[in-house]
mmCIF file of C-alpha atoms in Angstrom:
data_model
loop_
_atom_site.group_PDB
_atom_site.id
_atom_site.type_symbol
_atom_site.label_atom_id
_atom_site.label_comp_id
_atom_site.label_asym_id
_atom_site.label_seq_id
_atom_site.Cartn_x
_atom_site.Cartn_y
_atom_site.Cartn_z
ATOM 1 C CA MET A 1 -42.907 -108.350 0.728
ATOM 2 C CA ALA A 2 -46.615 -108.030 -0.119
ATOM 3 C CA ARG A 3 -49.042 -106.505 2.407
ATOM 4 C CA ASP A 4 -51.037 -109.754 2.704
ATOM 5 C CA ASP A 5 -47.854 -111.694 3.457
ATOM 6 C CA LEU A 6 -46.827 -109.144 6.085
ATOM 7 C CA LEU A 7 -50.276 -109.252 7.694
ATOM 8 C CA ALA A 8 -50.153 -113.049 7.742
ATOM 9 C CA GLN A 9 -46.887 -112.809 9.692
ATOM 10 C CA LEU A 10 -48.142 -109.968 11.883
ATOM 11 C CA TRP A 11 -50.975 -111.894 13.575
ATOM 12 C CA PRO A 12 -48.901 -114.721 15.082
ATOM 13 C CA GLU A 13 -46.016 -112.353 15.806
ATOM 14 C CA SER A 14 -48.320 -109.960 17.670
ATOM 15 C CA ARG A 15 -49.495 -112.860 19.828
ATOM 16 C CA ARG A 16 -45.850 -113.749 20.580
ATOM 17 C CA TYR A 17 -45.118 -110.086 21.333
ATOM 18 C CA LEU A 18 -48.019 -109.740 23.767
ATOM 19 C CA ALA A 19 -47.268 -113.067 25.454
ATOM 20 C CA SER A 20 -43.613 -112.102 25.744
ATOM 21 C CA TYR A 21 -44.485 -108.827 27.458
ATOM 22 C CA VAL A 22 -46.957 -110.462 29.837
ATOM 23 C CA LEU A 23 -44.341 -113.075 30.770
ATOM 24 C CA PHE A 24 -41.676 -110.374 31.128
ATOM 25 C CA ASN A 25 -44.024 -108.435 33.410
ATOM 26 C CA GLN A 26 -44.538 -111.588 35.485
ATOM 27 C CA ALA A 27 -40.768 -112.079 35.763
ATOM 28 C CA VAL A 28 -40.244 -108.473 36.932
ATOM 29 C CA ALA A 29 -43.137 -108.816 39.389
ATOM 30 C CA ASP A 30 -41.697 -112.076 40.723
ATOM 31 C CA HIS A 31 -38.283 -110.412 41.062
ATOM 32 C CA LEU A 32 -39.856 -107.620 43.132
ATOM 33 C CA GLY A 33 -42.139 -109.978 45.079
ATOM 34 C CA MET A 34 -45.265 -108.358 43.654
ATOM 35 C CA HIS A 35 -48.441 -109.323 41.826
ATOM 36 C CA PRO A 36 -48.141 -108.387 38.110
ATOM 37 C CA THR A 37 -51.222 -106.145 38.253
ATOM 38 C CA ASP A 38 -49.808 -104.381 41.309
ATOM 39 C CA LEU A 39 -46.528 -103.850 39.472
ATOM 40 C CA GLN A 40 -48.241 -102.259 36.489
ATOM 41 C CA CYS A 41 -50.456 -100.144 38.725
ATOM 42 C CA LEU A 42 -47.331 -98.836 40.446
ATOM 43 C CA ASN A 43 -45.842 -98.207 36.999
ATOM 44 C CA LEU A 44 -48.911 -96.227 35.915
ATOM 45 C CA LEU A 45 -49.046 -94.308 39.194
ATOM 46 C CA GLY A 46 -45.444 -93.260 38.634
ATOM 47 C CA LEU A 47 -46.466 -91.772 35.288
ATOM 48 C CA GLU A 48 -49.384 -89.790 36.763
ATOM 49 C CA GLY A 49 -47.218 -87.146 38.379
ATOM 50 C CA GLY A 50 -49.158 -86.990 41.625
ATOM 51 C CA PRO A 51 -51.814 -88.573 43.805
ATOM 52 C CA VAL A 52 -54.929 -90.084 42.224
ATOM 53 C CA THR A 53 -58.224 -91.506 43.408
ATOM 54 C CA THR A 54 -59.019 -95.204 43.465
ATOM 55 C CA GLY A 55 -61.543 -94.455 40.717
ATOM 56 C CA ARG A 56 -58.725 -93.155 38.535
ATOM 57 C CA ILE A 57 -56.773 -96.341 39.261
ATOM 58 C CA ALA A 58 -59.798 -98.355 38.135
ATOM 59 C CA ASP A 59 -59.889 -96.303 34.909
ATOM 60 C CA MET A 60 -56.156 -96.729 34.295
ATOM 61 C CA THR A 61 -56.152 -100.470 34.886
ATOM 62 C CA GLY A 62 -59.569 -101.492 33.583
ATOM 63 C CA LEU A 63 -60.405 -103.036 36.968
ATOM 64 C CA THR A 64 -63.747 -102.712 38.691
ATOM 65 C CA SER A 65 -63.855 -100.218 41.554
ATOM 66 C CA GLY A 66 -63.906 -103.080 44.065
ATOM 67 C CA SER A 67 -60.883 -104.740 42.469
ATOM 68 C CA ALA A 68 -59.053 -101.404 42.329
ATOM 69 C CA THR A 69 -59.747 -100.907 46.035
ATOM 70 C CA ARG A 70 -58.335 -104.365 46.816
ATOM 71 C CA LEU A 71 -55.300 -103.561 44.662
ATOM 72 C CA VAL A 72 -54.714 -100.334 46.614
ATOM 73 C CA ASP A 73 -55.171 -102.293 49.860
ATOM 74 C CA ARG A 74 -52.369 -104.673 48.778
ATOM 75 C CA LEU A 75 -50.093 -101.817 47.710
ATOM 76 C CA GLU A 76 -50.723 -99.977 50.969
ATOM 77 C CA LYS A 77 -50.108 -103.111 53.068
ATOM 78 C CA ALA A 78 -46.825 -103.623 51.183
ATOM 79 C CA GLY A 79 -45.801 -100.038 52.002
ATOM 80 C CA LEU A 80 -45.816 -98.972 48.350
ATOM 81 C CA VAL A 81 -48.609 -96.376 48.511
ATOM 82 C CA THR A 82 -50.360 -94.275 51.113
ATOM 83 C CA ARG A 83 -53.923 -93.015 51.264
ATOM 84 C CA ARG A 84 -54.821 -89.524 52.414
ATOM 85 C CA ARG A 85 -57.818 -87.229 52.350
ATOM 86 C CA ASP A 86 -57.889 -84.647 49.582
ATOM 87 C CA ASP A 87 -57.259 -81.230 51.145
ATOM 88 C CA ARG A 88 -59.706 -79.593 48.720
ATOM 89 C CA ASP A 89 -62.475 -82.194 48.987
ATOM 90 C CA ARG A 90 -62.401 -84.151 52.242
ATOM 91 C CA ARG A 91 -64.779 -86.762 50.771
ATOM 92 C CA ARG A 92 -62.117 -87.868 48.303
ATOM 93 C CA VAL A 93 -59.279 -90.177 49.214
ATOM 94 C CA LEU A 94 -56.067 -89.881 47.244
ATOM 95 C CA VAL A 95 -53.563 -92.645 46.657
ATOM 96 C CA GLU A 96 -49.931 -91.614 46.527
ATOM 97 C CA VAL A 97 -46.853 -93.675 45.731
ATOM 98 C CA VAL A 98 -44.271 -93.838 48.506
ATOM 99 C CA PRO A 99 -41.118 -92.242 47.021
ATOM 100 C CA GLU A 100 -38.890 -95.108 48.208
ATOM 101 C CA ALA A 101 -41.153 -97.564 46.380
ATOM 102 C CA LEU A 102 -40.710 -95.615 43.144
ATOM 103 C CA GLU A 103 -36.963 -95.604 43.697
ATOM 104 C CA ARG A 104 -36.895 -99.392 44.207
ATOM 105 C CA PHE A 105 -39.102 -99.877 41.160
ATOM 106 C CA GLY A 106 -37.034 -97.385 39.159
ATOM 107 C CA ALA A 107 -33.762 -99.125 40.052
ATOM 108 C CA VAL A 108 -34.975 -102.341 38.424
ATOM 109 C CA TRP A 109 -36.120 -100.477 35.304
ATOM 110 C CA ARG A 110 -32.846 -98.539 35.072
ATOM 111 C CA ASP A 111 -30.951 -101.829 35.239
ATOM 112 C CA LEU A 112 -33.107 -103.402 32.530
ATOM 113 C CA GLY A 113 -33.336 -100.166 30.543
ATOM 114 C CA ALA A 114 -29.799 -100.351 29.201
ATOM 115 C CA ASP A 115 -30.775 -103.331 27.055
ATOM 116 C CA TRP A 116 -33.809 -101.439 25.730
ATOM 117 C CA GLU A 117 -31.639 -98.432 24.893
ATOM 118 C CA GLU A 118 -29.211 -100.696 23.080
ATOM 119 C CA MET A 119 -32.039 -102.267 21.078
ATOM 120 C CA PHE A 120 -33.449 -98.851 20.081
ATOM 121 C CA ARG A 121 -29.975 -97.581 19.133
ATOM 122 C CA GLU A 122 -30.288 -99.578 15.894
ATOM 123 C CA ASP A 123 -33.380 -97.572 14.885
ATOM 124 C CA ASP A 124 -33.300 -94.268 13.034
ATOM 125 C CA GLU A 125 -35.740 -91.404 13.664
ATOM 126 C CA ALA A 126 -38.282 -92.764 11.181
ATOM 127 C CA ASP A 127 -38.223 -96.200 12.828
ATOM 128 C CA LEU A 128 -38.612 -94.649 16.276
ATOM 129 C CA ALA A 129 -41.554 -92.552 15.070
ATOM 130 C CA VAL A 130 -43.266 -95.696 13.754
ATOM 131 C CA LEU A 131 -42.641 -97.497 17.043
ATOM 132 C CA LEU A 132 -43.980 -94.572 19.059
ATOM 133 C CA ARG A 133 -47.073 -94.336 16.846
ATOM 134 C CA HIS A 134 -47.617 -98.085 17.178
ATOM 135 C CA MET A 135 -47.255 -98.003 20.969
ATOM 136 C CA ARG A 136 -49.689 -95.092 21.337
ATOM 137 C CA ARG A 137 -52.227 -96.799 19.074
ATOM 138 C CA THR A 138 -51.781 -100.073 20.957
ATOM 139 C CA VAL A 139 -52.371 -98.371 24.317
ATOM 140 C CA GLU A 140 -55.582 -96.796 23.000
ATOM 141 C CA LEU A 141 -56.752 -100.042 21.413
ATOM 142 C CA GLY A 142 -56.013 -101.876 24.661
ATOM 143 C CA ARG A 143 -58.175 -99.382 26.584
ATOM 144 C CA ARG A 144 -61.046 -99.884 24.156
ATOM 145 C CA GLN A 145 -60.667 -103.652 24.236
ATOM 146 C CA MET A 146 -60.619 -103.721 28.067
ATOM 147 C CA ALA A 147 -63.833 -101.685 28.121
ATOM 148 C CA ARG A 148 -65.368 -104.010 25.555
ATOM 149 C CA LEU A 149 -64.408 -107.093 27.571
ATOM 150 C CA ALA A 150 -65.756 -105.535 30.772
ATOM 151 C CA GLU A 151 -69.134 -105.009 29.105
ATOM 152 C CA SER A 152 -69.529 -108.558 27.795
ATOM 153 C CA PRO A 153 -69.699 -111.877 29.623
ATOM 154 C CA GLY A 154 -66.640 -114.111 29.485
ATOM 155 C CA THR A 155 -66.669 -116.773 26.830
ATOM 156 C CA VAL A 156 -63.655 -118.945 27.632
ATOM 157 C CA GLY A 157 -63.954 -119.676 31.352
ATOM 158 C CA SER A 158 -66.723 -119.765 33.876
ATOM 159 C CA SER A 159 -65.344 -116.973 36.041
ATOM 160 C CA ARG A 160 -63.506 -113.724 35.387
ATOM 161 C CA PRO A 161 -60.386 -112.760 37.327
ATOM 162 C CA THR A 162 -60.636 -109.468 39.162
ATOM 163 C CA GLY A 163 -56.972 -108.659 39.701
#
């Protein structure tokens, strides 16, 4: 198939792909009784390998510092994270995932993960390399696009959600 034909199919399919993932995220969040942003924050915190500041959470999620603080407040109230003073710099407050919360979160992903593993089983090493490259590029593009959106006024609605 010609490149132009593939690109013509790629645009609507990428919209379906993104919508599908957002809706999947909502379904997982609903299943766990969480807000979708809180779910993804917990996901990202699990990848950090240790406690982080609320500022780091704002960077990871693209939220304002105030919205990130409210997100941490919700996670703490739900018993999913704790806050503690940094032993090296008492001015800093670190946010840490409660291990049981990661286990509960991980149990859902392990259950759903079998289907993902099955899907990827069809792909050879070259396919997997392309997928990995695409995912890494998409993550980076998403970060740039979030920063771009944060710097410009909204154009579709009259107010911007803060998470």
